[in-house]
Short mmCIF file of C-alpha atoms in Angstrom, two decimals:
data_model
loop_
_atom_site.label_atom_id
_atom_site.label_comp_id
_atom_site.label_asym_id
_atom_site.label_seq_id
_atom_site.Cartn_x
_atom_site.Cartn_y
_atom_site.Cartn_z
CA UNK A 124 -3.80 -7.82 7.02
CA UNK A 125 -2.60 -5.15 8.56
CA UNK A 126 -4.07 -3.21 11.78
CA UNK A 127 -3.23 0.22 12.92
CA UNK A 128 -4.83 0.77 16.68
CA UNK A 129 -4.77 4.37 18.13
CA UNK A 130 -5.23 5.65 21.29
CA UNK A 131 -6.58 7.39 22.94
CA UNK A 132 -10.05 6.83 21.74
CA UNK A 133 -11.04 10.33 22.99
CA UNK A 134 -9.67 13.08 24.37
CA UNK A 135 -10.61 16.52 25.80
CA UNK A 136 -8.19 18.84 26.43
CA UNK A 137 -8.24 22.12 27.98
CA UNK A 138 -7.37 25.20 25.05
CA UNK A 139 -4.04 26.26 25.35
CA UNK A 140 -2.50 22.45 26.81
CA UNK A 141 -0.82 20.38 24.80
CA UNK A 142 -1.67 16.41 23.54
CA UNK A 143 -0.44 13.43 21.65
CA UNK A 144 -2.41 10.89 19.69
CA UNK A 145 -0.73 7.74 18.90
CA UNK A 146 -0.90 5.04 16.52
CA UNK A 147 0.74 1.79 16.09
CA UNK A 148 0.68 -0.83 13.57
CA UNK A 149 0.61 -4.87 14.06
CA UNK A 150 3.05 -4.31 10.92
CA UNK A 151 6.42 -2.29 9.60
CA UNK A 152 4.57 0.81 7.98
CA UNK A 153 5.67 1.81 4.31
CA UNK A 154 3.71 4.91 4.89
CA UNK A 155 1.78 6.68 7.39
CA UNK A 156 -0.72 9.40 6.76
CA UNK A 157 -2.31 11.76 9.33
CA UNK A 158 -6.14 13.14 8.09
CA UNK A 159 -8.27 15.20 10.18
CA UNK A 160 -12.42 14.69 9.89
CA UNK A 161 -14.86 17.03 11.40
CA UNK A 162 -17.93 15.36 11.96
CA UNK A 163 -19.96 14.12 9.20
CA UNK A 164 -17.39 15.78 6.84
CA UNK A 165 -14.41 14.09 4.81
CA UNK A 166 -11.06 13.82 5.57
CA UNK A 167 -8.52 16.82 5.27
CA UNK A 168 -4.94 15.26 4.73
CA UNK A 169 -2.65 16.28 7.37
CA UNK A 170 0.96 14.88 6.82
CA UNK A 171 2.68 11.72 5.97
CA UNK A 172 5.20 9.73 7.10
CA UNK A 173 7.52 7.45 5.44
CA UNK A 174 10.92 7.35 6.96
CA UNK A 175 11.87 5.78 10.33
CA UNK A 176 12.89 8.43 12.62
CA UNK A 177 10.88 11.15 10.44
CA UNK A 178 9.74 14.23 12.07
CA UNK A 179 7.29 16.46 10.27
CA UNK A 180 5.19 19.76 11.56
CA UNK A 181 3.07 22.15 10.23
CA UNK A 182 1.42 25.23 11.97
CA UNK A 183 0.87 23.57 15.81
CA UNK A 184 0.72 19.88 15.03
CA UNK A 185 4.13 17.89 14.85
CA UNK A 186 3.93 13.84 13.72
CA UNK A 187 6.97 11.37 14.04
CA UNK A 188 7.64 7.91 12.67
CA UNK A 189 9.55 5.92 15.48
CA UNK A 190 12.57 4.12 14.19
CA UNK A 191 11.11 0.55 13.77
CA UNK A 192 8.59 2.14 11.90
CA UNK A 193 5.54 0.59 13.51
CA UNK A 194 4.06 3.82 15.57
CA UNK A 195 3.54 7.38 15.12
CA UNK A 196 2.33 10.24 17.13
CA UNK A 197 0.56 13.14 16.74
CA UNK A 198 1.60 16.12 18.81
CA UNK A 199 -0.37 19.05 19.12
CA UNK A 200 0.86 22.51 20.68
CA UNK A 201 -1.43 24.75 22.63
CA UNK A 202 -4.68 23.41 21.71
CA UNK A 203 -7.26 25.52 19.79
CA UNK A 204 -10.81 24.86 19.33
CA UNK A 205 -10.04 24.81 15.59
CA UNK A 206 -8.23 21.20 16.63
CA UNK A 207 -11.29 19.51 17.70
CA UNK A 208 -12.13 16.73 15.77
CA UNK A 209 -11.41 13.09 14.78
CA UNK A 210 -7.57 12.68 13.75
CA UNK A 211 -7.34 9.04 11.65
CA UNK A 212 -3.71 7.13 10.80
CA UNK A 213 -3.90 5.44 7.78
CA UNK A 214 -1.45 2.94 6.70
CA UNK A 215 -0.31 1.92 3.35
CA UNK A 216 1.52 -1.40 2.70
CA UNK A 217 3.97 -1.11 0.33
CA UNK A 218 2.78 -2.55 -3.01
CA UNK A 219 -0.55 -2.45 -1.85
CA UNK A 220 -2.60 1.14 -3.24
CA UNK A 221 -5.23 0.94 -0.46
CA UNK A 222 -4.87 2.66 2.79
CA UNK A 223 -5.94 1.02 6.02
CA UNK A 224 -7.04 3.37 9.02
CA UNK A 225 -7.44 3.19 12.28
CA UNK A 226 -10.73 3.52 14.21
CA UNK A 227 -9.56 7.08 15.10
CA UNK A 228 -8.87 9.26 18.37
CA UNK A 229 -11.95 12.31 19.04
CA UNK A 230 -10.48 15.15 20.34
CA UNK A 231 -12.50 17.74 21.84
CA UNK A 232 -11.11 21.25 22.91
CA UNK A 233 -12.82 23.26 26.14
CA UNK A 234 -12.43 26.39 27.23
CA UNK B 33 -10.25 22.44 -9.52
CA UNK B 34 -12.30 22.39 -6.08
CA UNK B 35 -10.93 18.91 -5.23
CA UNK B 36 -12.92 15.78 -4.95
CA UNK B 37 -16.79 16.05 -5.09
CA UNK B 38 -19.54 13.80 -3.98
CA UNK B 39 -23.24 13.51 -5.24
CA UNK B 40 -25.43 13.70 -3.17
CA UNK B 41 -24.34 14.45 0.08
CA UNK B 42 -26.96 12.84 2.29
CA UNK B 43 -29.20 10.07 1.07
CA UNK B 44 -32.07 8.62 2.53
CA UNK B 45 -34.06 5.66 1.19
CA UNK B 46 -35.94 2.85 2.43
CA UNK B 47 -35.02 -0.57 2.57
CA UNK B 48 -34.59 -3.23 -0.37
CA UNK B 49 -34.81 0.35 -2.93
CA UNK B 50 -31.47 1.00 -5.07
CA UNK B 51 -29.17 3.87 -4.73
CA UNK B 52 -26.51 5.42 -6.78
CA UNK B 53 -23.66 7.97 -5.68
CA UNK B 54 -21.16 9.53 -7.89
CA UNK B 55 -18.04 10.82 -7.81
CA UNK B 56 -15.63 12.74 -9.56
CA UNK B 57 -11.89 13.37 -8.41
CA UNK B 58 -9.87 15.60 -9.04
CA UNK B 59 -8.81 16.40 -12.68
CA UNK B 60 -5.93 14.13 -14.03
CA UNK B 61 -5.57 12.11 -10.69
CA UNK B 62 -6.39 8.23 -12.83
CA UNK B 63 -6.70 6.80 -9.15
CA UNK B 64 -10.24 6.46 -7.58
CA UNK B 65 -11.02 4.54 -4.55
CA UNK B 66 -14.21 4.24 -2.49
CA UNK B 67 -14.36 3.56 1.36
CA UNK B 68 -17.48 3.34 3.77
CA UNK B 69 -17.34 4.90 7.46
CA UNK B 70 -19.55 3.78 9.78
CA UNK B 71 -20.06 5.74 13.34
CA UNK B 72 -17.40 5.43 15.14
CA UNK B 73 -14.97 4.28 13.02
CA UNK B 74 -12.51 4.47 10.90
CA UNK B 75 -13.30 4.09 6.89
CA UNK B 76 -12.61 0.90 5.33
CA UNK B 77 -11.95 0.10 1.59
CA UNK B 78 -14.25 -0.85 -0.71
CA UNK B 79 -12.70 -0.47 -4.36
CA UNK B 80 -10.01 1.17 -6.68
CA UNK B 81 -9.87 2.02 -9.98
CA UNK B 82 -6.59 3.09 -12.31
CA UNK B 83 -7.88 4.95 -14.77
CA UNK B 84 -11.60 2.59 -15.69
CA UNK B 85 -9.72 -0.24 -14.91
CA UNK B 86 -11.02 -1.66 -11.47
CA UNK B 87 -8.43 -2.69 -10.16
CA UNK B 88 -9.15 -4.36 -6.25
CA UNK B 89 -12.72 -5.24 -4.42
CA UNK B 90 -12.97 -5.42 -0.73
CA UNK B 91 -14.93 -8.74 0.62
CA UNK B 92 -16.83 -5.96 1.74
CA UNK B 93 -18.43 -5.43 -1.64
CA UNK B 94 -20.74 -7.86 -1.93
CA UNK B 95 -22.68 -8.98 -5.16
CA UNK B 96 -25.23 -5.68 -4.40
CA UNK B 97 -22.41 -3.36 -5.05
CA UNK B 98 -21.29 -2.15 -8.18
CA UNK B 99 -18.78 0.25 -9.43
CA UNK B 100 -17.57 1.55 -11.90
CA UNK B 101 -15.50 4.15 -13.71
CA UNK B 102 -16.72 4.49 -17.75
CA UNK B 103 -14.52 7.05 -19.27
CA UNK B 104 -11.74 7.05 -16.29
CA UNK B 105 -12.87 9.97 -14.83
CA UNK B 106 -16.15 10.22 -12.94
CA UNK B 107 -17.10 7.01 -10.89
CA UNK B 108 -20.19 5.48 -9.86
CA UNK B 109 -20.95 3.44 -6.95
CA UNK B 110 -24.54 1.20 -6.84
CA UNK B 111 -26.02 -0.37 -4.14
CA UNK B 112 -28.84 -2.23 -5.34
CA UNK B 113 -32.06 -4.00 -2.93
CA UNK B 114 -30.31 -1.33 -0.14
CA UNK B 115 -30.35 -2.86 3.70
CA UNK B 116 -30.30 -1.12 7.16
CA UNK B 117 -26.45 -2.47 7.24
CA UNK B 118 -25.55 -0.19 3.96
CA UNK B 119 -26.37 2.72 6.22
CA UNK B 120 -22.79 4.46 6.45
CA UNK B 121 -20.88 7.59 5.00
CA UNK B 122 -19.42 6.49 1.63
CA UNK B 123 -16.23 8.12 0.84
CA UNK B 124 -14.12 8.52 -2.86
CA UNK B 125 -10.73 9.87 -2.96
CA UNK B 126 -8.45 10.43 -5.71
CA UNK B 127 -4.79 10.49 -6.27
CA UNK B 128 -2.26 10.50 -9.24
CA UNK B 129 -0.76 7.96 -7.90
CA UNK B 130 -0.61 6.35 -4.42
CA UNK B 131 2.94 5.54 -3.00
CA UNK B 132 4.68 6.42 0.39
CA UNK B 133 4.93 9.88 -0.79
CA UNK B 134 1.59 10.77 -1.86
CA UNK B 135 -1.73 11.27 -0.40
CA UNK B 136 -5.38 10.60 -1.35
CA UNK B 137 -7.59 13.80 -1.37
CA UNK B 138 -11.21 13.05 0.30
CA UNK B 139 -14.33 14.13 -0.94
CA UNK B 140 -16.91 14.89 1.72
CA UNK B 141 -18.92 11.99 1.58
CA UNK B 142 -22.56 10.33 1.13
CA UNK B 143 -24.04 9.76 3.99
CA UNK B 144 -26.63 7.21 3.19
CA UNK B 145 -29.42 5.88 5.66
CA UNK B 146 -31.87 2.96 5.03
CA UNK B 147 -34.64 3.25 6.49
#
C-alpha cells in the first residue's frame, strides 16, 4: 500500500517568514492533493497535483510535484496567522478512488 | 448547495451503546466515502460508495460497522456495541468523480467519544 510521510511534523514560524512542508511517497503518485484542517474542523481542499514537474499557486501558498513524481512541497509566502493549521497530502493511486494521507505537518504562526 | 454536511457534529456515548452519523454530499456528486481521524493523524479510509453501490471496505471496518447509501444520496454510517477505540472524528466527502484531476469536498466531521 502506499505511504505518503511529511515533514516536518510541526512547525512555528514567525508571521511574515516564509516555510515549506514536504511530502513524499514510498510510491510514483498519480495524484497529489493539498487540504488544509483547522482543528477539530474538516478539510478545505487546497490544490492538486498530477503532473511531474507541476507547479501550482494560489493567493501565498505555491505546491510542486518533483519530476519522479514521488514528493511535493508546500511553499508558503510571508506567513499569516490565517495559515496556521494542519496541512495533509493525500495520495491517490491511479485506479484506486480512495485517497491515502499523510499523518500531516501543524503549523503554527507567532507574532 | 452549502457543500458536504455532517449529523451530528459531536457525539458522545458510552461504551458497548450504538451510534449512527449521517451524511449527505453534495448534490449530484454519486461518490461518497467515509474516513476516521484520530488525534494526531492523518484520516484513513473506511468506505466508498458510487451512487448506493458500496463499492470498497477498509479492514478497518470491522463487522460493528455498517454503511450504507439507500437512495444514492444521503449515507449512513453505524457503529453498533461502540468501544473506547471508535473514539475518532469521522469524516464523509463527496465527489463526482475521483481521478487525478478532481478533488473530494470534506464535510466537517463527527467527532465521536466513548466513554
Amino acid at each position: 500500500s502506499q505511504e505518503l510521510e511529511q515533514s516536518p511534523q510541526s512547525l512555528i514560524v514567525q508571521e511574515g517568514k516564509n516555510l515549506t512542508i514536504n511530502c513524499t511517497s514510498s510510491k510514483t503518485l498519480y495524484g497529489l492533493y493539498w487540504y488544509k484542517q483547522k482543528y477539530g474542523e474538516g478539510l478545505i481542499f487546497l490544490m492538486m497535483l498530477q503532473k511531474g514537474g507541476e507547479e501550482k499557486s494560489h493567493e501565498k501558498i505555491t505546491a510542486k510535484l518533483d519530476e519522479k513524481k514521488q514528493q511535493s512541497s508546500l511553499h508558503i509566502t510571508a506567513s499569516q496567522p490565517s495559515h496556521a493549521g494542519i496541512y495533509l497530502c493525500g495520495a491517490a493511486q491511479f485506479g484506486n478512488e480512495k485517497l491515502t494521507f499523510g499523518t500531516g505537518t501543524r503549523l503554527t504562526i507567532i507574532p | 448547495d452549502t457543500g458536504v454536511s455532517q449529523d451530528p457534529r459531536h457525539k458522545i456515548t458510552k461504551r458497548g451503546q450504538n451510534v449512527t452519523f449521517r451524511c449527505d454530499p453534495i448534490s449530484e456528486h454519486n461518490r461518497l466515502y467515509w474516513y476516521r481521524q484520530t488525534l494526531g493523524q492523518g484520516p484513513e479510509f473506511l468506505t466508498y460508495f458510487q451512487n448506493e453501490a458500496q463499492l470498497e471496505k477498509s479492514r478497518l471496518l470491522s463487522d460493528r460497522f455498517s454503511a450504507e447509501r439507500p437512495k444514492g444520496s444521503f449515507s449512513t454510517l453505524e457503529i453498533q456495541r461502540t468501544e473506547q477505540g471508535d473514539s475518532a472524528m469521522y469524516l464523509c466527502a463527496s465527489s463526482p468523480f475521483l481521478q487525478v484531476n478532481t478533488e473530494a469536498f470534506f464535510g466537517q466531521g463527527t467527532r465521536l467519544t466513548v466513554v
